[in-house]
PDB file of C-alpha atoms in Angstrom:
ATOM      1  CA  UNK A  25    -177.452  -2.436  59.546  1.00 40.00           C
ATOM      2  CA  UNK A  26    -179.860  -2.396  62.434  1.00 40.00           C
ATOM      3  CA  UNK A  27    -177.806  -0.008  64.211  1.00 39.00           C
ATOM      4  CA  UNK A  28    -178.666   2.547  61.949  1.00 40.00           C
ATOM      5  CA  UNK A  29    -182.223   2.546  62.921  1.00 37.00           C
ATOM      6  CA  UNK A  30    -183.552   5.061  65.257  1.00 39.00           C
ATOM      7  CA  UNK A  31    -185.946   4.313  67.529  1.00 36.00           C
ATOM      8  CA  UNK A  32    -187.188   0.876  68.918  1.00 34.00           C
ATOM      9  CA  UNK A  33    -184.536  -1.756  68.000  1.00 33.00           C
ATOM     10  CA  UNK A  34    -186.307  -4.516  70.396  1.00 35.00           C
ATOM     11  CA  UNK A  35    -189.553  -4.755  67.649  1.00 42.00           C
ATOM     12  CA  UNK A  36    -186.813  -5.671  65.079  1.00 41.00           C
ATOM     13  CA  UNK A  37    -184.518  -8.077  66.728  1.00 38.00           C
ATOM     14  CA  UNK A  38    -185.115 -11.403  66.209  1.00 39.00           C
ATOM     15  CA  UNK A  39    -187.867 -10.539  63.445  1.00 41.00           C
ATOM     16  CA  UNK A  40    -187.239 -13.269  61.306  1.00 42.00           C
ATOM     17  CA  UNK A  41    -189.553 -16.086  61.223  1.00 39.00           C
ATOM     18  CA  UNK A  42    -191.341 -14.478  64.167  1.00 38.00           C
ATOM     19  CA  UNK A  43    -194.665 -13.790  62.417  1.00 37.00           C
ATOM     20  CA  UNK A  44    -196.785 -13.467  65.348  1.00 38.00           C
ATOM     21  CA  UNK A  45    -195.106  -9.744  65.550  1.00 45.00           C
ATOM     22  CA  UNK A  46    -196.640  -8.543  62.134  1.00 43.00           C
ATOM     23  CA  UNK A  47    -200.143 -10.153  62.194  1.00 43.00           C
ATOM     24  CA  UNK A  48    -202.738  -7.400  62.876  1.00 43.00           C
ATOM     25  CA  UNK A  49    -205.090 -10.248  64.250  1.00 44.00           C
ATOM     26  CA  UNK A  50    -202.951 -10.578  67.368  1.00 45.00           C
ATOM     27  CA  UNK A  51    -203.691  -6.718  68.283  1.00 44.00           C
ATOM     28  CA  UNK A  52    -207.150  -6.256  69.666  1.00 45.00           C
ATOM     29  CA  UNK A  53    -206.591  -2.694  70.451  1.00 54.00           C
ATOM     30  CA  UNK A  54    -207.800   0.061  68.129  1.00 68.00           C
ATOM     31  CA  UNK A  55    -205.310   1.051  65.322  1.00 74.00           C
ATOM     32  CA  UNK A  56    -204.118   4.629  65.484  1.00 82.00           C
ATOM     33  CA  UNK A  57    -205.208   5.888  61.925  1.00 81.00           C
ATOM     34  CA  UNK A  58    -203.461   9.058  62.283  1.00 85.00           C
ATOM     35  CA  UNK A  59    -200.256   7.183  62.819  1.00 91.00           C
ATOM     36  CA  UNK A  60    -200.981   4.708  59.944  1.00 90.00           C
ATOM     37  CA  UNK A  61    -199.802   4.789  56.303  1.00 90.00           C
ATOM     38  CA  UNK A  62    -201.072   3.057  53.141  1.00 88.00           C
ATOM     39  CA  UNK A  63    -198.396   1.370  51.168  1.00 90.00           C
ATOM     40  CA  UNK A  64    -199.450   0.727  47.645  1.00 88.00           C
ATOM     41  CA  UNK A  65    -197.880  -0.780  44.607  1.00 87.00           C
ATOM     42  CA  UNK A  66    -196.196  -3.264  46.643  1.00 92.00           C
ATOM     43  CA  UNK A  67    -194.859  -6.413  44.458  1.00 91.00           C
ATOM     44  CA  UNK A  68    -195.945 -10.341  44.878  1.00 89.00           C
ATOM     45  CA  UNK A  69    -192.942 -11.011  46.719  1.00 91.00           C
ATOM     46  CA  UNK A  70    -193.162  -8.286  49.441  1.00 92.00           C
ATOM     47  CA  UNK A  71    -194.349  -9.652  52.859  1.00 93.00           C
ATOM     48  CA  UNK A  72    -194.805  -8.262  56.241  1.00 94.00           C
ATOM     49  CA  UNK A  73    -191.614  -8.488  57.374  1.00 94.00           C
ATOM     50  CA  UNK A  74    -190.080  -6.891  54.742  1.00 95.00           C
ATOM     51  CA  UNK A  75    -192.175  -3.837  55.061  1.00 95.00           C
ATOM     52  CA  UNK A  76    -191.352  -3.980  58.856  1.00 95.00           C
ATOM     53  CA  UNK A  77    -187.571  -3.960  58.092  1.00 94.00           C
ATOM     54  CA  UNK A  78    -188.014  -1.286  55.499  1.00 95.00           C
ATOM     55  CA  UNK A  79    -190.092   1.221  57.314  1.00 96.00           C
ATOM     56  CA  UNK A  80    -188.269   0.606  60.447  1.00 95.00           C
ATOM     57  CA  UNK A  81    -185.663   2.928  59.119  1.00 93.00           C
ATOM     58  CA  UNK A  82    -188.143   6.092  59.226  1.00 93.00           C
ATOM     59  CA  UNK A  83    -189.237   5.435  62.861  1.00 94.00           C
ATOM     60  CA  UNK A  84    -190.637   2.765  65.253  1.00 95.00           C
ATOM     61  CA  UNK A  85    -193.433   0.769  64.170  1.00 95.00           C
ATOM     62  CA  UNK A  86    -196.170  -0.582  66.150  1.00 94.00           C
ATOM     63  CA  UNK A  87    -197.886  -2.978  63.446  1.00 92.00           C
ATOM     64  CA  UNK A  88    -197.583  -4.092  59.863  1.00 93.00           C
ATOM     65  CA  UNK A  89    -200.409  -5.650  57.912  1.00 90.00           C
ATOM     66  CA  UNK A  90    -200.891  -6.787  54.317  1.00 89.00           C
ATOM     67  CA  UNK A  91    -204.412  -7.837  53.720  1.00 87.00           C
ATOM     68  CA  UNK A  92    -204.556 -11.147  52.014  1.00 85.00           C
ATOM     69  CA  UNK A  93    -207.501 -12.784  49.995  1.00 81.00           C
ATOM     70  CA  UNK A  94    -209.084 -15.509  52.407  1.00 79.00           C
ATOM     71  CA  UNK A  95    -209.540 -18.023  49.888  1.00 83.00           C
ATOM     72  CA  UNK A  96    -206.028 -17.994  47.678  1.00 84.00           C
ATOM     73  CA  UNK A  97    -203.866 -16.419  50.530  1.00 85.00           C
ATOM     74  CA  UNK A  98    -202.761 -13.642  47.705  1.00 87.00           C
ATOM     75  CA  UNK A  99    -202.050  -9.955  48.796  1.00 87.00           C
ATOM     76  CA  UNK A 100    -203.967  -7.167  46.471  1.00 82.00           C
ATOM     77  CA  UNK A 101    -200.683  -5.213  46.072  1.00 87.00           C
ATOM     78  CA  UNK A 102    -201.218  -2.718  49.119  1.00 88.00           C
ATOM     79  CA  UNK A 103    -200.467  -2.837  52.998  1.00 89.00           C
ATOM     80  CA  UNK A 104    -200.551  -0.672  56.265  1.00 90.00           C
ATOM     81  CA  UNK A 105    -197.852   0.276  58.446  1.00 93.00           C
ATOM     82  CA  UNK A 106    -198.960   1.703  61.970  1.00 93.00           C
ATOM     83  CA  UNK A 107    -196.034   4.007  63.537  1.00 94.00           C
ATOM     84  CA  UNK A 108    -195.916   4.866  67.233  1.00 94.00           C
ATOM     85  CA  UNK A 109    -196.714   8.375  66.410  1.00 93.00           C
ATOM     86  CA  UNK A 110    -198.364  10.505  63.753  1.00 92.00           C
ATOM     87  CA  UNK A 111    -194.969  12.279  63.307  1.00 93.00           C
ATOM     88  CA  UNK A 112    -193.380   9.211  62.532  1.00 94.00           C
ATOM     89  CA  UNK A 113    -195.448   8.477  59.909  1.00 93.00           C
ATOM     90  CA  UNK A 114    -195.730  11.792  58.396  1.00 91.00           C
ATOM     91  CA  UNK A 115    -191.745  11.536  58.286  1.00 93.00           C
ATOM     92  CA  UNK A 116    -192.116   8.027  56.770  1.00 94.00           C
ATOM     93  CA  UNK A 117    -194.105   9.317  53.913  1.00 91.00           C
ATOM     94  CA  UNK A 118    -191.725  12.545  53.328  1.00 89.00           C
ATOM     95  CA  UNK A 119    -188.625  10.410  52.922  1.00 91.00           C
ATOM     96  CA  UNK A 120    -189.925   6.925  51.703  1.00 92.00           C
ATOM     97  CA  UNK A 121    -192.774   7.833  48.953  1.00 90.00           C
ATOM     98  CA  UNK A 122    -191.786   6.625  45.340  1.00 88.00           C
ATOM     99  CA  UNK A 123    -188.797   4.744  47.049  1.00 91.00           C
ATOM    100  CA  UNK A 124    -188.424   1.372  44.778  1.00 90.00           C
ATOM    101  CA  UNK A 125    -188.995  -2.066  46.157  1.00 91.00           C
ATOM    102  CA  UNK A 126    -188.754  -5.033  43.868  1.00 90.00           C
ATOM    103  CA  UNK A 127    -188.120  -2.219  40.982  1.00 87.00           C
ATOM    104  CA  UNK A 128    -191.718  -0.684  41.689  1.00 88.00           C
ATOM    105  CA  UNK A 129    -191.987   2.541  43.234  1.00 90.00           C
ATOM    106  CA  UNK A 130    -193.925   2.066  46.516  1.00 91.00           C
ATOM    107  CA  UNK A 131    -197.076   4.862  46.658  1.00 87.00           C
ATOM    108  CA  UNK A 132    -197.587   6.054  50.332  1.00 88.00           C
ATOM    109  CA  UNK A 133    -200.438   8.299  51.583  1.00 84.00           C
ATOM    110  CA  UNK A 134    -202.363   8.961  54.977  1.00 78.00           C
ATOM    111  CA  UNK A 135    -205.924   8.328  53.171  1.00 55.00           C
ATOM    112  CA  UNK A 136    -206.269   4.752  54.295  1.00 45.00           C
ATOM    113  CA  UNK A 137    -209.249   3.742  55.965  1.00 46.00           C
ATOM    114  CA  UNK A 138    -210.795   0.470  57.175  1.00 43.00           C
ATOM    115  CA  UNK A 139    -209.287  -2.945  57.591  1.00 43.00           C
ATOM    116  CA  UNK A 140    -210.218  -4.129  54.070  1.00 43.00           C
ATOM    117  CA  UNK A 141    -207.762  -1.453  52.513  1.00 44.00           C
ATOM    118  CA  UNK A 142    -210.832   0.823  50.950  1.00 43.00           C
ATOM    119  CA  UNK A 143    -209.122   4.069  50.142  1.00 45.00           C
ATOM    120  CA  UNK A 144    -211.341   7.116  50.457  1.00 44.00           C
ATOM    121  CA  UNK A 145    -211.666   8.038  46.718  1.00 42.00           C
ATOM    122  CA  UNK A 146    -209.363  11.059  46.252  1.00 47.00           C
ATOM    123  CA  UNK A 147    -211.008  13.897  44.692  1.00 53.00           C
ATOM    124  CA  UNK A 148    -209.895  14.406  41.310  1.00 67.00           C
ATOM    125  CA  UNK A 149    -209.538  18.360  40.378  1.00 74.00           C
ATOM    126  CA  UNK A 150    -208.388  18.196  36.872  1.00 85.00           C
ATOM    127  CA  UNK A 151    -205.149  19.852  37.917  1.00 89.00           C
ATOM    128  CA  UNK A 152    -202.941  17.306  36.025  1.00 93.00           C
ATOM    129  CA  UNK A 153    -199.462  18.349  34.557  1.00 95.00           C
ATOM    130  CA  UNK A 154    -197.623  17.101  31.780  1.00 95.00           C
ATOM    131  CA  UNK A 155    -193.481  17.026  32.736  1.00 96.00           C
ATOM    132  CA  UNK A 156    -191.612  16.596  29.224  1.00 96.00           C
ATOM    133  CA  UNK A 157    -188.022  16.409  28.293  1.00 96.00           C
ATOM    134  CA  UNK A 158    -186.833  14.255  31.380  1.00 96.00           C
ATOM    135  CA  UNK A 159    -183.564  12.694  31.480  1.00 95.00           C
ATOM    136  CA  UNK A 160    -183.712   8.701  31.515  1.00 93.00           C
ATOM    137  CA  UNK A 161    -182.165   9.102  35.168  1.00 92.00           C
ATOM    138  CA  UNK A 162    -185.310  10.933  36.325  1.00 92.00           C
ATOM    139  CA  UNK A 163    -187.532   8.517  38.188  1.00 90.00           C
ATOM    140  CA  UNK A 164    -190.987   8.816  40.333  1.00 91.00           C
ATOM    141  CA  UNK A 165    -188.774   9.669  43.377  1.00 89.00           C
ATOM    142  CA  UNK A 166    -187.027  12.506  42.017  1.00 91.00           C
ATOM    143  CA  UNK A 167    -190.365  13.905  40.507  1.00 93.00           C
ATOM    144  CA  UNK A 168    -192.192  13.591  43.933  1.00 90.00           C
ATOM    145  CA  UNK A 169    -189.251  14.954  45.958  1.00 87.00           C
ATOM    146  CA  UNK A 170    -189.007  18.101  43.419  1.00 90.00           C
ATOM    147  CA  UNK A 171    -192.677  18.582  42.745  1.00 91.00           C
ATOM    148  CA  UNK A 172    -194.469  17.732  46.231  1.00 86.00           C
ATOM    149  CA  UNK A 173    -192.793  21.300  47.389  1.00 83.00           C
ATOM    150  CA  UNK A 174    -195.786  23.080  45.623  1.00 86.00           C
ATOM    151  CA  UNK A 175    -198.783  21.446  46.937  1.00 85.00           C
ATOM    152  CA  UNK A 176    -200.229  17.849  47.492  1.00 85.00           C
ATOM    153  CA  UNK A 177    -199.874  15.148  44.888  1.00 87.00           C
ATOM    154  CA  UNK A 178    -202.947  12.958  44.292  1.00 83.00           C
ATOM    155  CA  UNK A 179    -203.894  10.144  41.802  1.00 78.00           C
ATOM    156  CA  UNK A 180    -201.205   7.362  40.982  1.00 78.00           C
ATOM    157  CA  UNK A 181    -198.706   9.912  40.220  1.00 86.00           C
ATOM    158  CA  UNK A 182    -195.953  10.970  39.759  1.00 91.00           C
ATOM    159  CA  UNK A 183    -195.893   8.694  36.914  1.00 90.00           C
ATOM    160  CA  UNK A 184    -192.801   8.328  34.462  1.00 92.00           C
ATOM    161  CA  UNK A 185    -194.024   6.914  31.227  1.00 92.00           C
ATOM    162  CA  UNK A 186    -191.877   3.655  29.956  1.00 90.00           C
ATOM    163  CA  UNK A 187    -192.003   1.599  27.175  1.00 89.00           C
ATOM    164  CA  UNK A 188    -194.147  -1.613  27.905  1.00 86.00           C
ATOM    165  CA  UNK A 189    -191.633  -3.956  25.934  1.00 88.00           C
ATOM    166  CA  UNK A 190    -188.279  -2.878  27.033  1.00 88.00           C
ATOM    167  CA  UNK A 191    -189.042  -0.553  30.164  1.00 85.00           C
ATOM    168  CA  UNK A 192    -186.858   2.336  28.898  1.00 89.00           C
ATOM    169  CA  UNK A 193    -188.074   5.856  30.201  1.00 91.00           C
ATOM    170  CA  UNK A 194    -190.160   7.785  27.288  1.00 94.00           C
ATOM    171  CA  UNK A 195    -188.913  10.841  28.475  1.00 95.00           C
ATOM    172  CA  UNK A 196    -192.054  12.563  29.839  1.00 95.00           C
ATOM    173  CA  UNK A 197    -194.652  11.768  32.959  1.00 95.00           C
ATOM    174  CA  UNK A 198    -197.698  13.037  34.796  1.00 94.00           C
ATOM    175  CA  UNK A 199    -198.432  14.747  38.274  1.00 94.00           C
ATOM    176  CA  UNK A 200    -201.667  15.483  39.394  1.00 92.00           C
ATOM    177  CA  UNK A 201    -202.352  17.929  42.137  1.00 91.00           C
ATOM    178  CA  UNK A 202    -205.222  18.262  44.524  1.00 87.00           C
ATOM    179  CA  UNK A 203    -205.708  22.097  43.959  1.00 89.00           C
ATOM    180  CA  UNK A 204    -205.079  24.358  40.719  1.00 92.00           C
ATOM    181  CA  UNK A 205    -203.129  26.743  42.580  1.00 91.00           C
ATOM    182  CA  UNK A 206    -200.555  24.155  43.321  1.00 91.00           C
ATOM    183  CA  UNK A 207    -200.305  23.170  39.750  1.00 94.00           C
ATOM    184  CA  UNK A 208    -199.967  26.937  38.653  1.00 94.00           C
ATOM    185  CA  UNK A 209    -196.986  27.429  41.074  1.00 91.00           C
ATOM    186  CA  UNK A 210    -195.343  24.071  39.830  1.00 93.00           C
ATOM    187  CA  UNK A 211    -195.282  25.507  36.205  1.00 94.00           C
ATOM    188  CA  UNK A 212    -194.200  28.839  37.122  1.00 91.00           C
ATOM    189  CA  UNK A 213    -191.311  27.582  39.401  1.00 90.00           C
ATOM    190  CA  UNK A 214    -190.206  24.552  37.303  1.00 92.00           C
ATOM    191  CA  UNK A 215    -191.129  25.118  33.536  1.00 94.00           C
ATOM    192  CA  UNK A 216    -187.528  25.320  32.022  1.00 94.00           C
ATOM    193  CA  UNK A 217    -185.570  24.552  34.891  1.00 93.00           C
ATOM    194  CA  UNK A 218    -182.906  21.881  34.745  1.00 93.00           C
ATOM    195  CA  UNK A 219    -183.169  18.332  36.370  1.00 92.00           C
ATOM    196  CA  UNK A 220    -180.472  16.247  35.826  1.00 93.00           C
ATOM    197  CA  UNK A 221    -179.137  18.611  33.330  1.00 92.00           C
ATOM    198  CA  UNK A 222    -182.122  18.796  31.115  1.00 94.00           C
ATOM    199  CA  UNK A 223    -184.362  21.842  30.718  1.00 95.00           C
ATOM    200  CA  UNK A 224    -188.002  20.113  31.468  1.00 96.00           C
ATOM    201  CA  UNK A 225    -191.050  21.217  30.204  1.00 96.00           C
ATOM    202  CA  UNK A 226    -194.110  21.843  32.617  1.00 96.00           C
ATOM    203  CA  UNK A 227    -197.627  22.558  31.556  1.00 95.00           C
ATOM    204  CA  UNK A 228    -201.148  21.301  31.832  1.00 94.00           C
ATOM    205  CA  UNK A 229    -201.815  18.003  30.293  1.00 92.00           C
ATOM    206  CA  UNK A 230    -204.094  17.148  27.393  1.00 89.00           C
ATOM    207  CA  UNK A 231    -207.604  15.587  28.702  1.00 84.00           C
ATOM    208  CA  UNK A 232    -207.789  11.967  28.114  1.00 79.00           C
ATOM    209  CA  UNK A 233    -211.611  11.981  27.632  1.00 70.00           C
ATOM    210  CA  UNK A 234    -211.148  12.935  23.801  1.00 61.00           C
ATOM    211  CA  UNK A 235    -211.792  16.701  24.009  1.00 64.00           C
ATOM    212  CA  UNK A 236    -209.952  17.679  20.673  1.00 70.00           C
ATOM    213  CA  UNK A 237    -206.442  18.876  21.768  1.00 77.00           C
ATOM    214  CA  UNK A 238    -207.819  20.335  25.233  1.00 86.00           C
ATOM    215  CA  UNK A 239    -205.711  20.820  28.036  1.00 89.00           C
ATOM    216  CA  UNK A 240    -206.587  20.611  31.719  1.00 90.00           C
ATOM    217  CA  UNK A 241    -206.766  23.950  33.693  1.00 89.00           C
ATOM    218  CA  UNK A 242    -209.357  25.807  31.608  1.00 87.00           C
ATOM    219  CA  UNK A 243    -211.558  28.468  33.185  1.00 86.00           C
ATOM    220  CA  UNK A 244    -214.732  25.971  33.347  1.00 85.00           C
ATOM    221  CA  UNK A 245    -212.985  23.339  35.070  1.00 87.00           C
ATOM    222  CA  UNK A 246    -211.220  25.515  37.432  1.00 89.00           C
ATOM    223  CA  UNK A 247    -214.656  26.952  38.299  1.00 87.00           C
ATOM    224  CA  UNK A 248    -216.115  23.411  38.946  1.00 86.00           C
ATOM    225  CA  UNK A 249    -213.308  22.632  41.104  1.00 85.00           C
ATOM    226  CA  UNK A 250    -213.976  25.748  43.260  1.00 84.00           C
ATOM    227  CA  UNK A 251    -217.582  24.938  43.751  1.00 82.00           C
ATOM    228  CA  UNK A 252    -217.041  21.412  44.503  1.00 78.00           C
ATOM    229  CA  UNK A 253    -214.430  22.879  47.057  1.00 72.00           C
ATOM    230  CA  UNK A 254    -217.238  24.898  48.573  1.00 73.00           C
ATOM    231  CA  UNK A 255    -219.440  22.106  48.670  1.00 69.00           C
ATOM    232  CA  UNK A 256    -217.200  20.297  51.006  1.00 61.00           C
ATOM    233  CA  UNK A 257    -216.492  17.533  48.668  1.00 56.00           C
ATOM    234  CA  UNK A 258    -212.964  18.345  48.132  1.00 52.00           C
ATOM    235  CA  UNK A 259    -209.874  19.309  50.429  1.00 50.00           C
ATOM    236  CA  UNK A 260    -209.975  22.849  51.111  1.00 46.00           C
ATOM    237  CA  UNK A 261    -206.717  23.351  53.109  1.00 46.00           C
ATOM    238  CA  UNK A 262    -203.762  21.133  52.027  1.00 48.00           C
ATOM    239  CA  UNK A 263    -200.354  22.513  53.195  1.00 47.00           C
ATOM    240  CA  UNK A 264    -197.663  21.252  51.254  1.00 48.00           C
ATOM    241  CA  UNK A 265    -194.476  20.440  52.957  1.00 45.00           C
ATOM    242  CA  UNK A 266    -191.987  23.028  52.101  1.00 43.00           C
ATOM    243  CA  UNK A 267    -188.795  20.879  52.639  1.00 41.00           C
ATOM    244  CA  UNK A 268    -187.823  21.296  48.907  1.00 41.00           C
ATOM    245  CA  UNK A 269    -189.370  24.914  48.266  1.00 41.00           C
ATOM    246  CA  UNK A 270    -186.120  26.614  48.471  1.00 41.00           C
ATOM    247  CA  UNK A 271    -184.143  24.254  45.736  1.00 43.00           C
ATOM    248  CA  UNK A 272    -185.986  21.298  44.500  1.00 45.00           C
ATOM    249  CA  UNK A 273    -184.156  18.167  44.618  1.00 45.00           C
ATOM    250  CA  UNK A 274    -181.933  17.597  41.401  1.00 44.00           C
ATOM    251  CA  UNK A 275    -181.795  21.012  40.275  1.00 46.00           C
ATOM    252  CA  UNK A 276    -178.482  22.413  39.224  1.00 43.00           C
ATOM    253  CA  UNK A 277    -178.115  26.132  40.497  1.00 44.00           C
ATOM    254  CA  UNK A 278    -177.192  28.116  38.324  1.00 44.00           C
ATOM    255  CA  UNK A 279    -178.487  26.095  35.295  1.00 49.00           C
ATOM    256  CA  UNK A 280    -175.804  24.895  32.927  1.00 50.00           C
ATOM    257  CA  UNK A 281    -175.934  26.326  29.422  1.00 49.00           C
ATOM    258  CA  UNK A 282    -178.282  24.765  27.295  1.00 51.00           C
ATOM    259  CA  UNK A 283    -176.775  21.769  25.093  1.00 52.00           C
ATOM    260  CA  UNK A 284    -176.568  22.067  21.430  1.00 52.00           C
ATOM    261  CA  UNK A 285    -180.124  20.266  20.551  1.00 48.00           C
ATOM    262  CA  UNK A 286    -183.283  21.252  19.926  1.00 48.00           C
ATOM    263  CA  UNK A 287    -185.845  21.714  23.184  1.00 47.00           C
ATOM    264  CA  UNK A 288    -187.628  18.463  23.649  1.00 47.00           C
ATOM    265  CA  UNK A 289    -191.115  18.633  22.167  1.00 46.00           C
ATOM    266  CA  UNK A 290    -194.086  17.437  24.500  1.00 45.00           C
ATOM    267  CA  UNK A 291    -194.842  13.566  22.774  1.00 42.00           C
ATOM    268  CA  UNK A 292    -198.159  12.233  24.225  1.00 43.00           C
TER     269      UNK A 292
END
């Protein structure tokens, strides 16, 4: 339904087969980095035309580019969409991050740099949360919509863990924030809240590096993060969008009575 798109329909009109419209090599002008978003986790079937039609729903597009291997012609699982304005690109991230394309949640951010798709390494603070007792209906998009109210989510998260054989959800997931303050706020606001009818647990995740049963969020880790921030290596000010702050998505208000079952453990 092209009539539903807002903005410049002329770009979309007759798009099929008109590949010249999509190739960034046609554009000699400088790309507007502030209006360009990185689109990660795309499948092999995804192409520039498909991304164009998908993201046109968020706003007028200037260019779409999926870097491909010069020898094989195969892309590496990411692309770039340049919108006409920075506001349109911000809106696209807000409404389209984690939506599924060919069954995989798209990961969108503004940290893209350079034509080769090199992403500036995102600073890893250690503000990593474990989200437990998730209903099978909960997916990455719902977690993102719910938890992005508290701060900037980084790394390849949110991630809902699934059985590699069956693809069935395991009932838990992970979210990493860039700042401990955001993670603390998420725990305070969301631990024990109902998401899709189940009371979820929200707490700091266990460390992966083999520290015996040690969770993220300890004083030493926070101190290190604060020092790194002062050295200018980390983001000092990241404002979360407050769209979901009042009532995070999927929450039932007031919460229903707890079901007659033991509270979910936190299987790792």
